[in-house]
């Protein structure tokens, strides 16, 4: 039973197979084709210890379009408030009959710890799908970002992103999306540069296999895509103020105009309009932000189909 | 108590610079009678052949966590003393981060009473044939008192009263004494007791949510890093404070190369500073935390290969003069939590000696006399135990003796861990050398597995 815990170190074959499966499911995600029922009888439980809009809904709709049942548990209404540990909750949910657990948690490594707890004790097959663990990984986001960029640059046949340069902009140090993006994009052959102020984008990030820069205006003319991250005030003590950040790093119309023809803008959401990105860029012709959301359903269908036992 | 003769071992007593093949005679009062070659046994003495073994003063670990009172599910004074004996230690000093903290004379006396009872019970207990250890496991336990009331880092604890009650040092270990003002008062209060302030060096304003060393592994795992500078600047600050006071000042569990440099400089200037290193910091790097391995989560964290090399050089050149396990038991449930939620620390008493041998003796960094100096007389002096005859084999001293087989090969396994917890990153590691016997006041305690077969 495979879990989906992260993209760092994922075998390239598995990544490409998930991408190909997602590509083929795009018509179902777009509702151009009817839902499937290939996972009828499977039960997916969304276990969200942190808030989410798109990821939770995306997983829910993806599961339903595979014919699976979905149930939701959030930290506020769960026994977590009575002190039950994440691991006991995961074991309990499996015992209730879940065949997949979509887990979001504020701690890095939470999904791996949950998967270890399930694997350590006998029980029916039950996959952990990491929907974001602290600052570590958000693998379905990384896959959907790679799929969006591949589609925008006509690389869907083989997902070879060689020759593309992609900027990840903002609070990279505290971003699980960035870690999954860097792993996926570099595995597919793209070169990645992380851009932001030193406190949010320290040179130590280079150990992830990317470049770093503190000069957005120098980077923008060379890139084929910009992934603008959300500024996370709750996780970014290094940030003096939003205005201080925006002066150097806001993706606005003037900066967007200096990008290459064909270069696209992404954002994993939720956006702070007027902070890391202005509304005219978010809604402008380069924006693939809503396309990311749609493709996200296809990616989650692919991941659930892979992980849920038949 | 019958007299004792340990015959023909390599006797190493660093306090008297002795290193030769000799016999050690123990009288019926449990005191060292004489150390010399070719001794005749006192009539009625038990004679133990120690050929091929090292006979030395009982090993001392000045930095362990025994969890009593408050967390007896992890360890107690009795089970921690058993872990100590299994590793060849006859004396350990327990840190005050218990619940409640050891921050008053009454608490220090309570620990002493529990320790005395544990030693007495072990001496009187029958040998348990089912145990992997044939002997009875116990050790002397002394308490380190807290620097501040409740270890809160605010008000000075009653240092002088605790010293009179038997506290062998003062530390808020687990937490750094962050306030420069409080540290200054602590140094001044501790100075006249002759004990040392033992500092856990960590600027908490720099390490808030950190879980491991700030390096590539932390970046990859998305964990907040604990930079070496947070250790170094506290040492610099405290040394500056202590210049005008001149108290004895001891650095616990050094982990960073820069910290070794600072201590080296201060010792060259003649400042009254000592430093300790732990087995894990001499052998492991932050890469051991990969894949969220909570068995390698400790504070201060495992750092880089350069830091390991600097610590080893610090041992070689005499900057680091004391070794300490920082024995820190935690339950499997706690260590199974997500890395950020799992507690810091590993057990160490049972494995420390073999790991020191691996890190320092096998590669030829230092020889046995230096290693044993760092495990006997140096920690004894740090804690003032030399004044009651602990840490050396001088005639008249209590016969606290450890006998070591320096060559025996073994694999570290759960059965070798005699305390309550199993949280070690070294399980499964091939080891060379271990303690095979301990004596406290001439009373035989540890007799390691296989000893009877070997002789």
XYZ file of C-alpha atoms in Angstrom:
765
model
C 0.000 0.000 0.000
C 1.752 3.186 -1.065
C 1.463 6.358 0.957
C 1.960 9.764 -0.643
C 4.189 11.534 1.842
C 6.387 13.831 -0.217
C 8.110 14.448 -3.507
C 11.664 14.744 -2.180
C 13.341 11.534 -3.212
C 10.265 10.170 -5.005
C 11.371 7.836 -7.808
C 11.033 9.777 -11.104
C 8.967 6.939 -12.593
C 6.345 7.327 -9.896
C 6.203 11.109 -10.357
C 5.791 10.792 -14.134
C 3.199 8.083 -13.749
C 1.155 10.279 -11.389
C 1.466 13.186 -13.831
C 0.393 11.036 -16.783
C -2.553 9.653 -14.838
C -3.548 13.205 -13.842
C -3.237 14.446 -17.423
C -5.562 11.715 -18.603
C -8.052 12.606 -15.873
C -8.215 16.310 -16.753
C -11.492 15.891 -18.734
C -13.083 14.298 -15.670
C -11.843 17.095 -13.447
C -13.251 19.637 -15.893
C -16.544 17.721 -15.917
C -16.251 17.342 -19.671
C -16.564 13.649 -18.937
C -18.710 11.983 -16.285
C -17.349 10.847 -12.952
C -15.692 7.460 -12.724
C -16.564 4.790 -10.246
C -13.262 2.973 -10.219
C -12.869 3.449 -6.443
C -16.446 2.757 -5.453
C -16.504 1.331 -1.947
C -13.348 3.093 -0.868
C -13.636 5.527 2.028
C -11.515 8.651 2.169
C -11.257 10.604 5.408
C -10.062 14.177 5.344
C -8.164 14.755 8.559
C -7.385 18.452 8.697
C -5.647 19.874 11.735
C -5.109 23.155 9.895
C -7.552 25.256 7.917
C -7.913 24.770 4.192
C -10.292 25.714 1.415
C -9.042 24.401 -1.863
C -7.037 21.401 -0.787
C -9.827 19.885 1.278
C -12.527 20.559 -1.294
C -10.238 19.426 -4.070
C -9.573 16.098 -2.373
C -13.280 15.721 -1.593
C -14.390 16.325 -5.168
C -11.576 14.170 -6.517
C -12.574 11.282 -4.272
C -16.236 11.594 -5.266
C -15.322 11.634 -8.949
C -13.641 8.285 -8.373
C -16.769 6.952 -6.727
C -15.308 6.889 -3.199
C -17.077 7.987 -0.011
C -15.678 10.979 1.834
C -15.870 11.991 5.460
C -14.353 15.020 7.106
C -12.776 15.594 10.476
C -11.327 18.868 11.569
C -9.219 19.479 14.648
C -11.760 21.807 16.246
C -14.496 19.178 16.361
C -12.269 16.182 17.018
C -10.846 14.444 20.051
C -7.622 16.342 19.391
C -9.232 18.906 21.682
C -9.330 16.180 24.357
C -5.633 15.493 23.907
C -5.801 12.520 21.565
C -2.549 12.320 19.652
C -2.379 12.501 15.892
C -1.172 8.909 15.842
C -4.097 7.579 17.863
C -6.476 9.556 15.681
C -4.957 8.046 12.529
C -5.165 4.516 13.953
C -8.757 5.141 14.993
C -9.743 6.430 11.571
C -8.222 3.371 9.939
C -10.088 1.121 12.347
C -13.284 2.900 11.334
C -12.700 1.600 7.839
C -10.902 4.380 6.004
C -8.895 3.218 3.014
C -7.185 6.594 2.671
C -6.472 9.433 5.070
C -5.852 12.878 3.651
C -3.828 14.560 6.371
C -2.976 18.173 6.966
C -1.033 19.108 10.075
C 0.975 22.058 11.358
C 4.035 19.960 12.138
C 6.729 19.033 9.662
C 6.971 15.264 9.467
C 3.420 14.656 10.740
C 2.418 12.604 7.688
C 5.512 10.429 7.960
C 4.884 9.883 11.675
C 1.259 8.909 10.963
C 2.290 6.523 8.192
C 4.834 4.910 10.518
C 2.176 4.467 13.185
C -0.137 2.734 10.700
C 2.614 0.534 9.322
C 3.819 -0.440 12.809
C 0.506 -1.985 13.863
C -1.441 -4.606 11.938
C -4.599 -3.404 10.223
C -6.376 -3.173 6.891
C -4.672 -1.266 4.058
C -4.910 2.470 4.595
C -2.846 5.088 2.776
C -1.724 8.419 4.165
C -1.909 11.223 1.617
C 0.010 14.234 2.839
C -2.059 17.371 2.273
C 0.566 19.596 3.865
C 2.776 19.001 6.908
C 4.200 22.095 8.523
C 7.035 23.551 6.504
C 7.908 20.208 4.945
C 5.892 19.155 1.907
C 2.598 19.503 0.086
C 3.099 16.874 -2.584
C -0.183 17.141 -4.486
C 0.441 20.892 -4.806
C 3.919 20.204 -6.210
C 2.482 17.775 -8.765
C -0.286 20.129 -9.818
C 2.147 23.015 -10.179
C 4.360 20.864 -12.402
C 1.304 19.816 -14.426
C 0.197 23.450 -14.830
C 3.633 24.539 -16.023
C 3.937 21.534 -18.347
C 0.564 22.372 -19.863
C 1.392 26.071 -20.260
C 4.631 25.252 -22.073
C 3.326 22.349 -24.151
C 5.285 19.702 -22.267
C 2.326 17.436 -21.547
C 3.423 14.532 -23.693
C 6.484 13.656 -21.626
C 6.597 16.229 -18.790
C 10.177 17.077 -19.698
C 10.672 20.576 -18.309
C 14.286 20.824 -19.510
C 15.238 24.349 -20.544
C 12.570 26.006 -18.411
C 13.552 28.333 -15.587
C 11.035 28.802 -12.816
C 11.026 31.327 -10.007
C 9.478 30.609 -6.631
C 8.792 33.939 -5.018
C 8.228 34.890 -1.414
C 8.437 33.069 1.905
C 10.313 30.051 0.633
C 11.955 29.192 3.950
C 8.627 28.517 5.641
C 6.856 27.031 2.627
C 5.903 23.387 2.225
C 4.669 24.217 -1.270
C 8.133 25.421 -2.245
C 9.825 22.239 -1.046
C 7.449 20.063 -3.063
C 7.697 22.375 -6.087
C 11.491 22.342 -6.054
C 11.563 18.558 -5.784
C 9.067 18.042 -8.629
C 10.321 20.721 -10.995
C 14.001 19.857 -10.695
C 13.216 16.141 -11.050
C 11.526 16.959 -14.352
C 14.531 18.904 -15.617
C 13.602 22.532 -14.901
C 15.947 24.928 -13.164
C 14.489 26.683 -10.141
C 15.413 29.976 -8.555
C 13.936 31.035 -5.240
C 13.485 34.759 -4.800
C 12.775 36.752 -1.681
C 14.342 38.795 1.093
C 17.189 37.064 2.949
C 15.066 36.215 5.968
C 12.512 34.372 3.836
C 14.852 33.111 1.154
C 18.223 32.315 2.730
C 21.118 30.918 0.683
C 20.886 27.683 2.698
C 17.930 26.763 0.463
C 20.444 25.977 -2.282
C 20.978 22.590 -0.674
C 17.549 21.731 -2.121
C 18.991 21.938 -5.629
C 17.816 25.436 -6.556
C 19.409 28.867 -6.894
C 18.509 31.754 -4.633
C 18.274 35.461 -5.339
C 17.194 38.541 -3.447
C 16.661 40.590 -6.623
C 13.285 39.908 -8.234
C 13.763 42.482 -10.980
C 16.976 40.796 -12.108
C 15.366 37.366 -12.163
C 12.035 38.114 -13.864
C 13.202 38.634 -17.486
C 14.713 35.153 -17.591
C 11.975 32.979 -16.183
C 9.225 30.956 -17.870
C 7.002 30.843 -14.806
C 6.702 32.521 -11.431
C 5.104 30.747 -8.511
C 4.181 33.514 -6.074
C 3.810 32.110 -2.570
C 1.435 33.393 0.025
C 3.071 35.589 2.642
C 2.332 33.691 5.828
C 2.260 36.225 8.596
C 1.630 33.365 11.061
C 4.859 31.621 10.091
C 7.147 34.508 9.157
C 8.749 36.248 12.122
C 11.460 37.417 9.712
C 9.049 39.828 8.024
C 9.119 43.424 9.222
C 5.922 44.483 7.504
C 3.813 43.719 4.509
C 4.662 47.101 2.944
C 8.360 46.456 3.447
C 7.999 43.164 1.612
C 5.811 44.460 -1.196
C 8.278 47.168 -2.183
C 10.849 44.637 -3.283
C 8.874 41.546 -4.104
C 5.273 42.258 -5.004
C 4.365 40.810 -8.379
C 2.630 43.794 -9.955
C 1.753 44.799 -13.489
C 5.029 46.626 -14.141
C 7.030 43.570 -13.131
C 4.719 41.224 -15.004
C 5.284 43.332 -18.156
C 9.013 42.594 -18.011
C 8.508 38.845 -18.161
C 9.113 36.828 -21.331
C 6.277 36.280 -23.774
C 4.605 33.064 -22.791
C 5.806 33.196 -19.214
C 3.041 32.364 -16.732
C 2.136 33.306 -13.176
C 1.055 30.767 -10.556
C -0.071 31.063 -6.956
C -0.963 28.147 -4.683
C -3.521 30.228 -2.815
C -4.972 31.612 -0.758
C -3.873 34.937 -2.186
C -3.296 38.129 -0.300
C -4.246 40.469 -3.118
C -2.181 43.601 -2.935
C 0.542 41.935 -0.864
C 2.537 39.332 -2.755
C 0.553 39.795 -5.959
C -1.688 42.526 -7.302
C -5.191 41.818 -8.533
C -4.457 42.855 -12.100
C -1.698 40.249 -12.345
C -3.710 37.566 -10.570
C -6.583 38.110 -12.976
C -4.404 38.969 -16.000
C -3.456 37.037 -19.118
C -0.351 35.400 -17.621
C -2.278 34.019 -14.689
C -2.778 30.245 -14.462
C -3.989 30.477 -10.889
C -7.500 29.142 -11.464
C -6.142 26.566 -13.879
C -3.987 25.286 -11.008
C -7.138 24.780 -8.979
C -8.860 22.808 -11.731
C -5.818 20.675 -12.480
C -5.519 20.082 -8.745
C -8.669 17.968 -8.870
C -7.176 15.818 -11.631
C -3.942 15.448 -9.663
C -5.789 14.416 -6.512
C -7.877 11.953 -8.480
C -4.644 10.464 -9.792
C -3.060 10.298 -6.338
C -6.144 8.787 -4.712
C -6.485 6.269 -7.537
C -2.889 5.242 -7.017
C -3.046 5.020 -3.233
C -6.484 3.504 -2.600
C -6.606 -0.255 -2.592
C -9.009 -1.739 -5.116
C 32.447 -7.413 53.985
C 35.167 -9.816 52.836
C 38.397 -8.198 51.672
C 39.128 -8.233 47.969
C 42.127 -8.599 45.712
C 41.897 -7.620 42.036
C 44.927 -9.375 40.630
C 47.070 -8.646 37.625
C 45.016 -6.033 35.784
C 46.279 -2.948 33.993
C 45.668 -0.499 36.826
C 45.105 3.049 35.628
C 44.624 5.728 38.281
C 44.834 9.064 36.478
C 44.848 11.061 39.728
C 48.221 9.577 40.623
C 49.424 9.097 37.036
C 49.565 5.362 37.643
C 49.392 3.029 34.650
C 50.970 -0.399 35.216
C 50.143 -4.010 35.783
C 49.364 -4.318 39.470
C 47.062 -5.729 42.119
C 44.440 -3.705 43.965
C 43.739 -4.747 47.552
C 40.513 -3.713 49.288
C 40.181 -4.067 53.044
C 37.241 -5.326 55.043
C 35.965 -1.765 55.506
C 35.556 -1.423 51.761
C 38.500 0.921 51.366
C 41.510 0.779 49.068
C 44.302 -0.887 51.091
C 47.095 -0.768 48.543
C 47.880 -0.782 44.853
C 51.084 -2.563 43.891
C 52.319 -5.561 41.947
C 52.527 -8.942 43.625
C 50.343 -8.231 46.640
C 49.418 -11.109 48.919
C 45.717 -11.329 49.569
C 44.491 -10.217 52.966
C 43.408 -13.440 54.712
C 39.905 -14.378 53.645
C 39.997 -12.111 50.593
C 38.144 -12.926 47.424
C 40.694 -12.960 44.617
C 39.595 -11.936 41.128
C 41.896 -12.473 38.176
C 41.957 -9.267 36.129
C 44.654 -10.185 33.620
C 43.870 -8.516 30.307
C 41.429 -6.130 31.948
C 41.705 -2.487 32.947
C 41.169 -1.713 36.630
C 40.421 1.944 37.340
C 38.535 4.227 39.715
C 34.788 3.890 39.342
C 33.574 5.895 36.349
C 31.707 9.146 37.048
C 29.069 10.758 34.847
C 28.389 14.337 35.939
C 25.359 14.883 33.706
C 22.364 12.535 33.700
C 18.582 12.888 33.908
C 16.939 10.456 36.306
C 13.397 11.919 36.043
C 12.550 11.475 39.734
C 10.479 13.105 41.036
C 7.741 13.702 38.501
C 8.415 11.449 35.530
C 8.979 8.085 37.134
C 7.491 6.368 34.079
C 10.706 7.335 32.250
C 13.284 6.610 34.944
C 13.761 6.632 38.691
C 16.800 7.189 40.809
C 17.001 3.412 41.287
C 16.577 2.474 37.610
C 18.907 5.274 36.523
C 21.497 3.985 38.967
C 21.023 0.523 37.436
C 21.634 1.976 33.969
C 24.758 3.644 35.316
C 26.101 0.406 36.744
C 25.371 -1.464 33.522
C 27.599 1.054 31.752
C 30.384 0.828 34.327
C 29.584 4.034 36.189
C 29.733 4.009 39.980
C 28.763 7.661 40.425
C 26.343 9.893 38.530
C 25.154 13.449 39.092
C 21.516 14.045 38.242
C 20.219 17.271 36.778
C 17.514 19.257 38.563
C 14.966 19.455 35.724
C 12.525 17.225 37.551
C 8.974 18.054 38.539
C 9.165 19.774 40.929
C 12.676 20.976 40.223
C 15.581 20.235 42.567
C 15.741 23.831 43.694
C 15.841 23.610 47.497
C 17.851 21.942 50.227
C 14.859 19.715 50.989
C 14.787 18.424 47.421
C 18.543 17.772 47.424
C 18.161 15.829 50.680
C 15.228 13.887 49.248
C 17.315 12.775 46.280
C 20.107 11.755 48.616
C 17.720 9.675 50.690
C 16.306 7.963 47.606
C 19.812 7.349 46.288
C 20.987 5.851 49.597
C 17.945 3.599 49.680
C 18.473 2.450 46.108
C 22.107 1.587 46.780
C 21.222 -0.256 49.990
C 18.390 -2.192 48.340
C 20.625 -3.224 45.454
C 23.409 -4.359 47.779
C 20.984 -6.470 49.765
C 19.080 -7.860 46.791
C 19.752 -11.390 45.601
C 21.328 -11.740 42.207
C 18.699 -12.201 39.531
C 19.680 -15.022 37.198
C 17.140 -13.968 34.568
C 18.762 -10.594 34.057
C 21.322 -10.127 31.292
C 23.500 -8.714 34.049
C 24.514 -11.294 36.606
C 25.191 -8.694 39.280
C 23.100 -6.197 41.147
C 22.993 -2.845 39.492
C 23.401 0.338 41.495
C 25.524 3.459 41.700
C 26.064 6.509 43.845
C 23.739 9.343 42.863
C 24.423 12.994 43.689
C 22.154 15.895 42.881
C 22.904 19.069 40.965
C 20.772 21.920 42.295
C 18.878 24.421 40.198
C 20.324 27.878 39.668
C 16.907 29.527 39.806
C 13.727 28.838 41.725
C 11.606 26.442 39.717
C 14.258 26.676 36.963
C 12.296 29.661 35.752
C 15.358 31.816 35.202
C 13.974 34.612 37.347
C 14.914 34.384 41.030
C 18.098 32.869 42.373
C 17.526 29.582 44.222
C 18.981 29.034 47.721
C 22.445 28.115 46.502
C 24.284 28.058 49.827
C 21.654 25.925 51.556
C 21.622 23.454 48.700
C 25.424 23.256 48.766
C 25.298 22.447 52.482
C 22.693 19.771 51.763
C 25.035 18.125 49.298
C 24.346 19.659 45.892
C 27.418 18.965 43.769
C 26.878 21.766 41.266
C 24.269 24.226 40.027
C 22.473 24.261 36.702
C 19.149 25.073 35.083
C 19.989 22.363 32.525
C 17.356 21.833 29.899
C 17.135 25.580 29.867
C 19.821 28.191 29.617
C 20.186 30.840 32.301
C 19.170 33.501 29.816
C 19.310 36.581 32.002
C 22.808 38.046 32.217
C 21.858 39.633 35.522
C 20.755 36.341 37.035
C 23.833 34.543 35.723
C 26.023 37.186 37.279
C 24.299 36.697 40.642
C 24.504 32.925 40.273
C 28.242 32.990 39.623
C 28.726 35.200 42.673
C 26.555 32.964 44.856
C 28.153 29.724 43.722
C 31.773 30.943 43.964
C 32.107 30.602 47.762
C 30.604 27.082 47.723
C 33.532 25.780 45.680
C 31.089 24.130 43.292
C 30.627 25.062 39.643
C 27.873 26.764 37.718
C 27.007 24.356 34.915
C 25.502 26.190 31.990
C 23.243 24.807 29.274
C 24.363 27.198 26.543
C 21.454 28.148 24.325
C 20.204 31.626 23.512
C 16.501 30.816 23.499
C 15.664 33.997 21.597
C 17.481 32.431 18.628
C 16.165 28.897 18.900
C 12.423 29.362 19.526
C 10.747 26.507 17.652
C 13.930 24.753 16.627
C 14.140 20.976 16.504
C 17.603 20.282 15.082
C 20.830 21.848 13.814
C 20.411 24.617 11.252
C 21.815 22.877 8.172
C 20.813 21.228 4.902
C 18.931 18.397 6.605
C 16.768 20.875 8.529
C 16.155 22.810 5.312
C 15.046 19.684 3.509
C 12.812 18.476 6.344
C 11.253 21.907 6.841
C 12.402 22.066 10.463
C 13.449 25.233 12.221
C 17.195 25.207 12.807
C 19.185 25.786 16.012
C 22.251 27.725 14.929
C 25.661 27.197 16.520
C 25.889 30.904 17.297
C 23.137 30.494 19.898
C 25.524 28.290 21.892
C 28.617 30.375 21.297
C 27.294 33.769 22.325
C 26.093 32.504 25.713
C 29.570 31.136 26.441
C 31.187 34.431 25.439
C 28.743 36.344 27.606
C 29.167 34.160 30.651
C 32.954 34.183 30.426
C 32.827 37.972 30.288
C 30.547 38.073 33.339
C 32.762 35.668 35.234
C 35.975 37.651 34.717
C 35.170 39.879 37.647
C 33.798 37.026 39.771
C 36.074 34.070 39.132
C 33.566 31.355 39.976
C 34.082 27.874 38.615
C 32.120 27.735 35.382
C 31.359 24.546 33.465
C 29.923 24.171 29.980
C 27.540 21.288 29.506
C 27.324 19.194 26.344
C 29.416 21.296 23.980
C 28.219 20.844 20.412
C 29.653 23.558 18.150
C 33.142 24.035 16.728
C 33.072 27.743 17.555
C 32.287 26.924 21.176
C 35.386 24.732 21.382
C 37.487 27.652 20.126
C 36.054 29.998 22.741
C 36.749 27.557 25.565
C 40.272 26.879 24.289
C 41.064 30.595 24.325
C 39.565 31.102 27.779
C 41.490 28.186 29.258
C 44.731 29.498 27.763
C 44.018 32.779 29.529
C 43.688 30.823 32.750
C 39.974 31.346 33.274
C 38.328 28.788 35.610
C 36.295 27.144 32.885
C 35.768 23.478 32.048
C 33.749 21.818 29.319
C 32.159 18.451 28.681
C 31.371 16.503 25.527
C 28.787 13.760 25.030
C 29.191 10.532 23.085
C 26.605 11.414 20.455
C 28.269 14.735 19.696
C 31.570 12.916 19.200
C 30.118 10.400 16.717
C 26.949 11.577 14.966
C 25.972 14.463 12.707
C 22.682 16.161 11.896
C 22.224 13.709 9.039
C 21.192 11.168 11.671
C 17.922 13.155 11.959
C 17.066 12.452 8.343
C 13.711 10.868 7.685
C 12.520 12.479 10.939
C 14.482 10.046 13.089
C 13.415 11.156 16.554
C 16.024 8.840 18.113
C 18.558 11.421 16.939
C 16.647 14.443 18.248
C 18.611 16.005 21.072
C 19.487 19.311 22.601
C 21.924 20.763 21.800
C 21.481 19.173 18.408
C 23.775 16.919 16.447
C 25.732 19.208 14.145
C 28.149 18.830 11.232
C 31.203 16.687 10.575
C 33.345 19.778 11.187
C 31.787 20.221 14.615
C 32.458 16.575 15.444
C 36.076 16.972 14.332
C 36.448 20.149 16.406
C 35.096 18.438 19.523
C 37.475 15.537 19.042
C 40.355 17.961 18.586
C 39.157 19.713 21.732
C 39.453 16.433 23.610
C 42.855 15.730 22.094
C 44.345 19.115 23.031
C 42.792 19.261 26.489
C 40.135 21.926 25.867
C 37.410 19.435 26.715
C 38.372 17.638 29.928
C 35.166 15.896 30.961
C 32.868 13.394 29.265
C 29.166 13.146 30.114
C 26.378 11.054 28.628
C 23.463 13.484 29.141
C 21.413 10.294 29.719
C 17.850 11.403 28.911
C 15.200 8.657 28.955
C 11.951 9.103 27.018
C 9.164 6.616 26.303
C 8.479 5.047 22.886
C 5.127 6.844 22.694
C 6.829 10.202 23.090
C 9.514 9.419 20.543
C 6.866 8.189 18.053
C 5.340 11.679 17.878
C 6.017 13.915 14.877
C 9.618 15.113 15.060
C 8.701 18.630 16.179
C 6.577 17.282 19.041
C 8.923 14.513 20.169
C 11.100 15.317 23.194
C 14.840 15.981 23.008
C 17.317 13.441 24.354
C 18.628 9.894 24.298
C 19.657 7.346 26.896
C 23.404 7.078 27.223
C 24.721 5.565 30.422
C 24.852 1.966 29.234
C 26.488 2.765 25.900
C 28.736 5.723 26.744
C 31.975 3.885 27.484
C 31.930 1.871 24.255
C 31.144 5.013 22.288
C 34.001 6.966 23.908
C 36.300 4.080 22.994
C 35.045 4.195 19.395
C 35.390 7.959 19.112
C 38.636 8.504 21.012
C 40.655 5.327 21.688
C 40.202 3.331 18.490
C 41.285 6.196 16.185
C 44.180 7.020 18.527
C 43.005 10.494 19.554
C 43.953 9.817 23.174
C 45.076 6.804 25.194
C 43.387 5.027 28.073
C 44.901 7.149 30.862
C 43.531 10.336 29.281
C 40.136 8.767 28.639
C 39.856 7.561 32.204
C 41.024 10.915 33.552
C 38.011 12.454 31.768
C 35.742 9.813 33.308
C 37.085 9.731 36.883
C 39.177 12.393 38.575
C 38.147 15.290 36.316
C 34.397 14.954 36.880
C 35.142 14.199 40.551
C 36.943 17.523 40.861
C 34.194 19.325 38.941
C 31.648 18.146 41.488
C 33.898 18.278 44.560
C 33.676 14.511 44.981
C 37.450 14.133 45.147
C 37.238 15.646 48.645
C 35.412 12.543 49.829
C 37.819 10.192 48.124
C 35.823 9.532 44.968
C 37.643 9.427 41.650
C 40.974 7.893 42.562
C 42.503 4.704 43.973
C 44.503 6.349 46.766
C 44.811 4.106 49.869
C 42.024 4.869 52.316
C 39.557 5.930 49.632
C 36.256 4.109 49.282
C 36.886 1.219 46.921
C 34.786 2.461 43.999
C 36.293 0.513 41.132
C 35.388 -0.235 37.541
C 36.913 -3.144 35.655
C 36.870 -2.818 31.864
C 37.421 -5.387 29.164
C 38.908 -3.079 26.510
C 38.685 -5.554 23.642
C 35.412 -7.439 23.995
C 33.223 -7.070 20.907
C 29.487 -6.732 21.297
C 26.478 -5.318 19.529
C 24.429 -2.709 21.327
C 20.958 -4.152 21.856
C 17.863 -3.343 23.852
C 18.768 -5.997 26.423
C 21.924 -4.066 27.247
C 19.874 -1.056 28.333
C 19.211 -1.514 32.030
C 17.204 1.655 32.634
C 13.513 2.077 31.853
C 13.772 3.488 28.329
C 15.195 2.381 25.012
C 15.537 5.675 23.129
C 19.009 5.256 21.666
C 20.197 5.945 18.121
C 22.977 3.432 18.702
C 20.902 0.222 18.848
C 22.436 -2.312 16.496
C 25.841 -0.620 16.508
C 28.953 -2.777 16.718
C 30.901 -1.869 19.853
C 34.311 -2.652 21.319
C 35.048 -2.615 25.022
C 32.740 -2.527 28.010
C 32.763 -2.480 31.769
C 32.582 -5.976 33.171
C 32.590 -5.293 36.919
C 31.910 -2.433 39.278
C 32.478 -2.147 42.994
C 31.171 0.529 45.322
C 32.863 0.734 48.682
C 34.290 -2.687 47.917
C 30.818 -4.134 47.385
C 30.624 -6.053 44.099
C 27.754 -4.838 41.895
C 27.908 -5.223 38.140
C 29.097 -8.514 36.767
C 28.646 -8.349 33.035
C 27.222 -11.161 30.921
C 29.796 -13.598 29.637
C 32.333 -12.754 32.297
C 32.111 -16.184 33.875
C 32.430 -17.926 30.534
C 35.419 -15.790 29.624
C 37.410 -16.479 32.789
